[in-house]
């Protein structure tokens, strides 16, 4: 079991991590005081990104009310696309 990165959560929800066009993982995303965490539902797997490693986060919005997902750009690392995100406040 992996130790959680965050000590306090602000938002959480379902998401799909788009690791590549053919490697899509379903799971849960957590936004907290220390960074962003993604935990896959099936087959294990997790992503932990501290806030200090994130340059920007952008959101894809359509028709002023529907958002498809978040994109995070990390220092010297490729873009991480989290789509199908449905968040709820903690």
Tab-separated table of N, CA and C in Angstrom:
chain	number	residue	atom	x	y	z
A	1	UNK	N	0.843	-1.178	0.000
A	1	UNK	CA	0.000	0.000	0.000
A	1	UNK	C	0.891	1.244	0.000
A	2	UNK	N	0.531	2.212	-0.794
A	2	UNK	CA	1.301	3.449	-0.924
A	2	UNK	C	0.790	4.474	0.071
A	3	UNK	N	1.706	5.166	0.715
A	3	UNK	CA	1.358	6.225	1.655
A	3	UNK	C	0.755	7.410	0.894
A	4	UNK	N	-0.351	7.943	1.370
A	4	UNK	CA	-0.998	9.094	0.726
A	4	UNK	C	-0.086	10.313	0.792
A	5	UNK	N	-0.102	11.099	-0.254
A	5	UNK	CA	0.696	12.319	-0.328
A	5	UNK	C	0.069	13.429	0.508
A	6	UNK	N	-1.254	13.547	0.475
A	6	UNK	CA	-1.963	14.646	1.122
A	6	UNK	C	-2.363	14.317	2.558
A	7	UNK	N	-2.372	15.353	3.388
A	7	UNK	CA	-2.890	15.196	4.742
A	7	UNK	C	-4.297	15.768	4.855
A	8	UNK	N	-4.663	16.679	3.921
A	8	UNK	CA	-5.999	17.271	3.888
A	8	UNK	C	-6.467	17.322	2.437
A	9	UNK	N	-7.698	16.831	2.168
A	9	UNK	CA	-8.239	16.829	0.815
A	9	UNK	C	-9.231	17.972	0.629
A	10	UNK	N	-9.163	18.628	-0.544
A	10	UNK	CA	-10.077	19.717	-0.879
A	10	UNK	C	-11.137	19.254	-1.876
A	11	UNK	N	-10.731	18.480	-2.878
A	11	UNK	CA	-11.643	17.959	-3.891
A	11	UNK	C	-11.279	16.514	-4.186
A	12	UNK	N	-12.281	15.726	-4.564
A	12	UNK	CA	-12.018	14.366	-5.014
A	12	UNK	C	-13.094	13.964	-6.000
A	13	UNK	N	-12.810	12.964	-6.812
A	13	UNK	CA	-13.814	12.513	-7.761
A	13	UNK	C	-13.315	11.421	-8.675
A	14	UNK	N	-14.191	10.966	-9.556
A	14	UNK	CA	-13.838	9.955	-10.548
A	14	UNK	C	-13.098	10.612	-11.694
A	15	UNK	N	-12.155	9.886	-12.292
A	15	UNK	CA	-11.394	10.425	-13.413
A	15	UNK	C	-10.797	9.293	-14.225
A	16	UNK	N	-10.396	9.619	-15.445
A	16	UNK	CA	-9.652	8.708	-16.312
A	16	UNK	C	-8.299	9.328	-16.566
A	17	UNK	N	-7.232	8.602	-16.268
A	17	UNK	CA	-5.875	9.084	-16.549
A	17	UNK	C	-5.509	8.636	-17.959
A	18	UNK	N	-5.211	9.599	-18.805
A	18	UNK	CA	-4.854	9.321	-20.194
A	18	UNK	C	-3.333	9.226	-20.286
A	19	UNK	N	-2.795	8.062	-19.958
A	19	UNK	CA	-1.350	7.871	-19.989
A	19	UNK	C	-0.843	7.877	-21.433
A	20	UNK	N	-1.650	7.374	-22.345
A	20	UNK	CA	-1.411	7.411	-23.785
A	20	UNK	C	-2.766	7.144	-24.446
A	21	UNK	N	-2.884	7.288	-25.763
A	21	UNK	CA	-4.181	7.040	-26.409
A	21	UNK	C	-4.711	5.620	-26.207
A	22	UNK	N	-3.843	4.660	-25.934
A	22	UNK	CA	-4.289	3.276	-25.741
A	22	UNK	C	-4.191	2.807	-24.293
A	23	UNK	N	-3.626	3.608	-23.431
A	23	UNK	CA	-3.464	3.246	-22.018
A	23	UNK	C	-4.263	4.214	-21.160
A	24	UNK	N	-5.542	3.923	-20.977
A	24	UNK	CA	-6.441	4.790	-20.216
A	24	UNK	C	-6.826	4.058	-18.932
A	25	UNK	N	-6.587	4.688	-17.801
A	25	UNK	CA	-6.876	4.071	-16.505
A	25	UNK	C	-8.034	4.803	-15.835
A	26	UNK	N	-9.043	4.051	-15.363
A	26	UNK	CA	-10.142	4.625	-14.594
A	26	UNK	C	-9.774	4.592	-13.119
A	27	UNK	N	-10.174	5.634	-12.390
A	27	UNK	CA	-9.871	5.653	-10.968
A	27	UNK	C	-10.426	6.876	-10.268
A	28	UNK	N	-9.782	7.258	-9.185
A	28	UNK	CA	-10.188	8.405	-8.366
A	28	UNK	C	-9.054	9.416	-8.341
A	29	UNK	N	-9.427	10.703	-8.381
A	29	UNK	CA	-8.444	11.774	-8.282
A	29	UNK	C	-8.684	12.546	-6.999
A	30	UNK	N	-7.608	12.983	-6.381
A	30	UNK	CA	-7.665	13.711	-5.117
A	30	UNK	C	-6.804	14.962	-5.224
A	31	UNK	N	-7.383	16.126	-4.904
A	31	UNK	CA	-6.646	17.385	-4.832
A	31	UNK	C	-6.544	17.755	-3.364
A	32	UNK	N	-5.330	17.887	-2.873
A	32	UNK	CA	-5.154	18.163	-1.455
A	32	UNK	C	-4.113	19.213	-1.180
A	33	UNK	N	-3.711	19.298	0.078
A	33	UNK	CA	-2.773	20.333	0.508
A	33	UNK	C	-1.353	20.120	-0.019
A	34	UNK	N	-0.991	18.895	-0.364
A	34	UNK	CA	0.371	18.612	-0.813
A	34	UNK	C	0.494	18.379	-2.317
A	35	UNK	N	-0.626	18.126	-3.006
A	35	UNK	CA	-0.550	17.891	-4.442
A	35	UNK	C	-1.753	17.159	-4.993
A	36	UNK	N	-1.569	16.552	-6.168
A	36	UNK	CA	-2.605	15.805	-6.868
A	36	UNK	C	-2.261	14.320	-6.788
A	37	UNK	N	-3.278	13.504	-6.498
A	37	UNK	CA	-3.083	12.055	-6.468
A	37	UNK	C	-4.142	11.396	-7.339
A	38	UNK	N	-3.746	10.379	-8.072
A	38	UNK	CA	-4.668	9.567	-8.850
A	38	UNK	C	-4.433	8.117	-8.464
A	39	UNK	N	-5.496	7.401	-8.168
A	39	UNK	CA	-5.411	5.974	-7.827
A	39	UNK	C	-6.326	5.204	-8.768
A	40	UNK	N	-5.751	4.252	-9.490
A	40	UNK	CA	-6.504	3.451	-10.457
A	40	UNK	C	-7.424	2.478	-9.738
A	41	UNK	N	-8.596	2.220	-10.327
A	41	UNK	CA	-9.569	1.278	-9.747
A	41	UNK	C	-9.098	-0.161	-9.873
A	42	UNK	N	-8.825	-0.593	-11.084
A	42	UNK	CA	-8.468	-1.992	-11.332
A	42	UNK	C	-6.991	-2.110	-11.680
A	43	UNK	N	-6.379	-3.164	-11.220
A	43	UNK	CA	-4.986	-3.407	-11.565
A	43	UNK	C	-3.998	-2.549	-10.804
A	44	UNK	N	-4.483	-1.864	-9.785
A	44	UNK	CA	-3.580	-1.027	-8.997
A	44	UNK	C	-3.071	0.160	-9.779
A	45	UNK	N	-2.041	0.746	-9.311
A	45	UNK	CA	-1.436	1.896	-9.961
A	45	UNK	C	-1.837	3.195	-9.310
A	46	UNK	N	-0.931	4.115	-9.266
A	46	UNK	CA	-1.180	5.410	-8.665
A	46	UNK	C	-0.235	6.440	-9.263
A	47	UNK	N	-0.638	7.698	-9.172
A	47	UNK	CA	0.194	8.833	-9.583
A	47	UNK	C	0.135	9.829	-8.446
A	48	UNK	N	1.279	10.306	-8.006
A	48	UNK	CA	1.350	11.351	-6.984
A	48	UNK	C	2.228	12.471	-7.520
A	49	UNK	N	1.671	13.686	-7.578
A	49	UNK	CA	2.419	14.832	-8.085
A	49	UNK	C	2.359	15.953	-7.053
A	50	UNK	N	3.470	16.272	-6.399
A	50	UNK	CA	3.484	17.388	-5.442
A	50	UNK	C	3.269	18.722	-6.158
A	51	UNK	N	2.653	19.686	-5.470
A	51	UNK	CA	2.402	21.002	-6.060
A	51	UNK	C	3.687	21.659	-6.534
A	52	UNK	N	4.810	21.397	-5.886
A	52	UNK	CA	6.080	22.021	-6.284
A	52	UNK	C	6.541	21.551	-7.660
A	53	UNK	N	6.040	20.427	-8.151
A	53	UNK	CA	6.422	19.906	-9.466
A	53	UNK	C	5.456	20.294	-10.570
A	54	UNK	N	4.408	21.039	-10.260
A	54	UNK	CA	3.395	21.405	-11.255
A	54	UNK	C	3.573	22.858	-11.667
A	55	UNK	N	3.692	23.064	-12.983
A	55	UNK	CA	3.815	24.427	-13.516
A	55	UNK	C	2.449	25.060	-13.723
A	56	UNK	N	1.545	24.345	-14.409
A	56	UNK	CA	0.210	24.880	-14.687
A	56	UNK	C	-0.833	23.770	-14.655
A	57	UNK	N	-2.058	24.165	-14.369
A	57	UNK	CA	-3.209	23.272	-14.501
A	57	UNK	C	-4.230	24.024	-15.333
A	58	UNK	N	-4.728	23.394	-16.369
A	58	UNK	CA	-5.765	24.024	-17.188
A	58	UNK	C	-6.969	23.106	-17.247
A	59	UNK	N	-8.089	23.687	-17.610
A	59	UNK	CA	-9.355	22.962	-17.608
A	59	UNK	C	-10.011	23.118	-18.972
A	60	UNK	N	-10.510	22.031	-19.525
A	60	UNK	CA	-11.219	22.076	-20.796
A	60	UNK	C	-12.698	22.294	-20.530
A	61	UNK	N	-13.239	23.440	-20.983
A	61	UNK	CA	-14.638	23.792	-20.739
A	61	UNK	C	-15.360	23.914	-22.078
A	62	UNK	N	-16.533	23.290	-22.173
A	62	UNK	CA	-17.364	23.370	-23.366
A	62	UNK	C	-18.717	23.953	-22.993
A	63	UNK	N	-19.219	24.850	-23.823
A	63	UNK	CA	-20.553	25.441	-23.665
A	63	UNK	C	-20.763	26.101	-22.304
A	64	UNK	N	-19.717	26.596	-21.719
A	64	UNK	CA	-19.720	27.370	-20.468
A	64	UNK	C	-20.199	26.608	-19.237
A	65	UNK	N	-20.485	25.304	-19.352
A	65	UNK	CA	-20.940	24.595	-18.163
A	65	UNK	C	-20.380	23.173	-18.047
A	66	UNK	N	-19.934	22.583	-19.147
A	66	UNK	CA	-19.444	21.209	-19.106
A	66	UNK	C	-17.928	21.210	-19.197
A	67	UNK	N	-17.272	20.580	-18.257
A	67	UNK	CA	-15.828	20.467	-18.387
A	67	UNK	C	-15.452	19.007	-18.568
A	68	UNK	N	-14.516	18.791	-19.503
A	68	UNK	CA	-14.129	17.435	-19.873
A	68	UNK	C	-13.003	16.919	-18.998
A	69	UNK	N	-12.134	17.776	-18.540
A	69	UNK	CA	-11.030	17.281	-17.735
A	69	UNK	C	-10.005	18.344	-17.425
A	70	UNK	N	-8.926	17.908	-16.797
A	70	UNK	CA	-7.834	18.777	-16.398
A	70	UNK	C	-6.560	18.344	-17.099
A	71	UNK	N	-5.744	19.307	-17.425
A	71	UNK	CA	-4.418	19.048	-17.966
A	71	UNK	C	-3.412	19.659	-17.005
A	72	UNK	N	-2.410	18.916	-16.615
A	72	UNK	CA	-1.379	19.474	-15.742
A	72	UNK	C	-0.029	19.356	-16.421
A	73	UNK	N	0.705	20.446	-16.443
A	73	UNK	CA	2.044	20.449	-17.023
A	73	UNK	C	3.040	20.437	-15.878
A	74	UNK	N	3.926	19.458	-15.931
A	74	UNK	CA	4.901	19.288	-14.864
A	74	UNK	C	6.287	19.672	-15.357
A	75	UNK	N	7.169	20.038	-14.448
A	75	UNK	CA	8.543	20.405	-14.790
A	75	UNK	C	9.227	19.267	-15.538
A	76	UNK	N	9.694	19.538	-16.744
A	76	UNK	CA	10.494	18.607	-17.548
A	76	UNK	C	9.823	17.260	-17.799
A	77	UNK	N	8.521	17.182	-17.667
A	77	UNK	CA	7.791	15.925	-17.875
A	77	UNK	C	6.612	16.221	-18.788
A	78	UNK	N	6.160	15.192	-19.517
A	78	UNK	CA	5.054	15.408	-20.451
A	78	UNK	C	3.757	15.783	-19.737
A	79	UNK	N	2.821	16.230	-20.506
A	79	UNK	CA	1.502	16.641	-20.031
A	79	UNK	C	0.721	15.436	-19.513
A	80	UNK	N	0.018	15.600	-18.408
A	80	UNK	CA	-0.851	14.555	-17.874
A	80	UNK	C	-2.297	14.996	-18.087
A	81	UNK	N	-3.065	14.170	-18.778
A	81	UNK	CA	-4.456	14.482	-19.098
A	81	UNK	C	-5.358	13.623	-18.221
A	82	UNK	N	-6.201	14.266	-17.424
A	82	UNK	CA	-7.194	13.575	-16.599
A	82	UNK	C	-8.562	13.970	-17.130
A	83	UNK	N	-9.277	13.032	-17.733
A	83	UNK	CA	-10.550	13.371	-18.371
A	83	UNK	C	-11.709	12.673	-17.681
A	84	UNK	N	-12.912	13.127	-18.026
A	84	UNK	CA	-14.116	12.548	-17.435
A	84	UNK	C	-14.184	12.787	-15.941
A	85	UNK	N	-13.664	13.898	-15.514
A	85	UNK	CA	-13.549	14.193	-14.080
A	85	UNK	C	-14.882	14.667	-13.537
A	86	UNK	N	-15.312	14.098	-12.419
A	86	UNK	CA	-16.494	14.541	-11.688
A	86	UNK	C	-16.065	14.736	-10.245
A	87	UNK	N	-15.955	15.994	-9.828
A	87	UNK	CA	-15.397	16.319	-8.524
A	87	UNK	C	-16.479	16.657	-7.497
A	88	UNK	N	-16.149	16.441	-6.249
A	88	UNK	CA	-16.994	16.875	-5.155
A	88	UNK	C	-16.097	17.422	-4.051
A	89	UNK	N	-16.585	18.450	-3.367
A	89	UNK	CA	-15.815	19.051	-2.277
A	89	UNK	C	-15.791	18.124	-1.081
A	90	UNK	N	-14.719	18.199	-0.338
A	90	UNK	CA	-14.581	17.404	0.887
A	90	UNK	C	-15.035	18.199	2.062
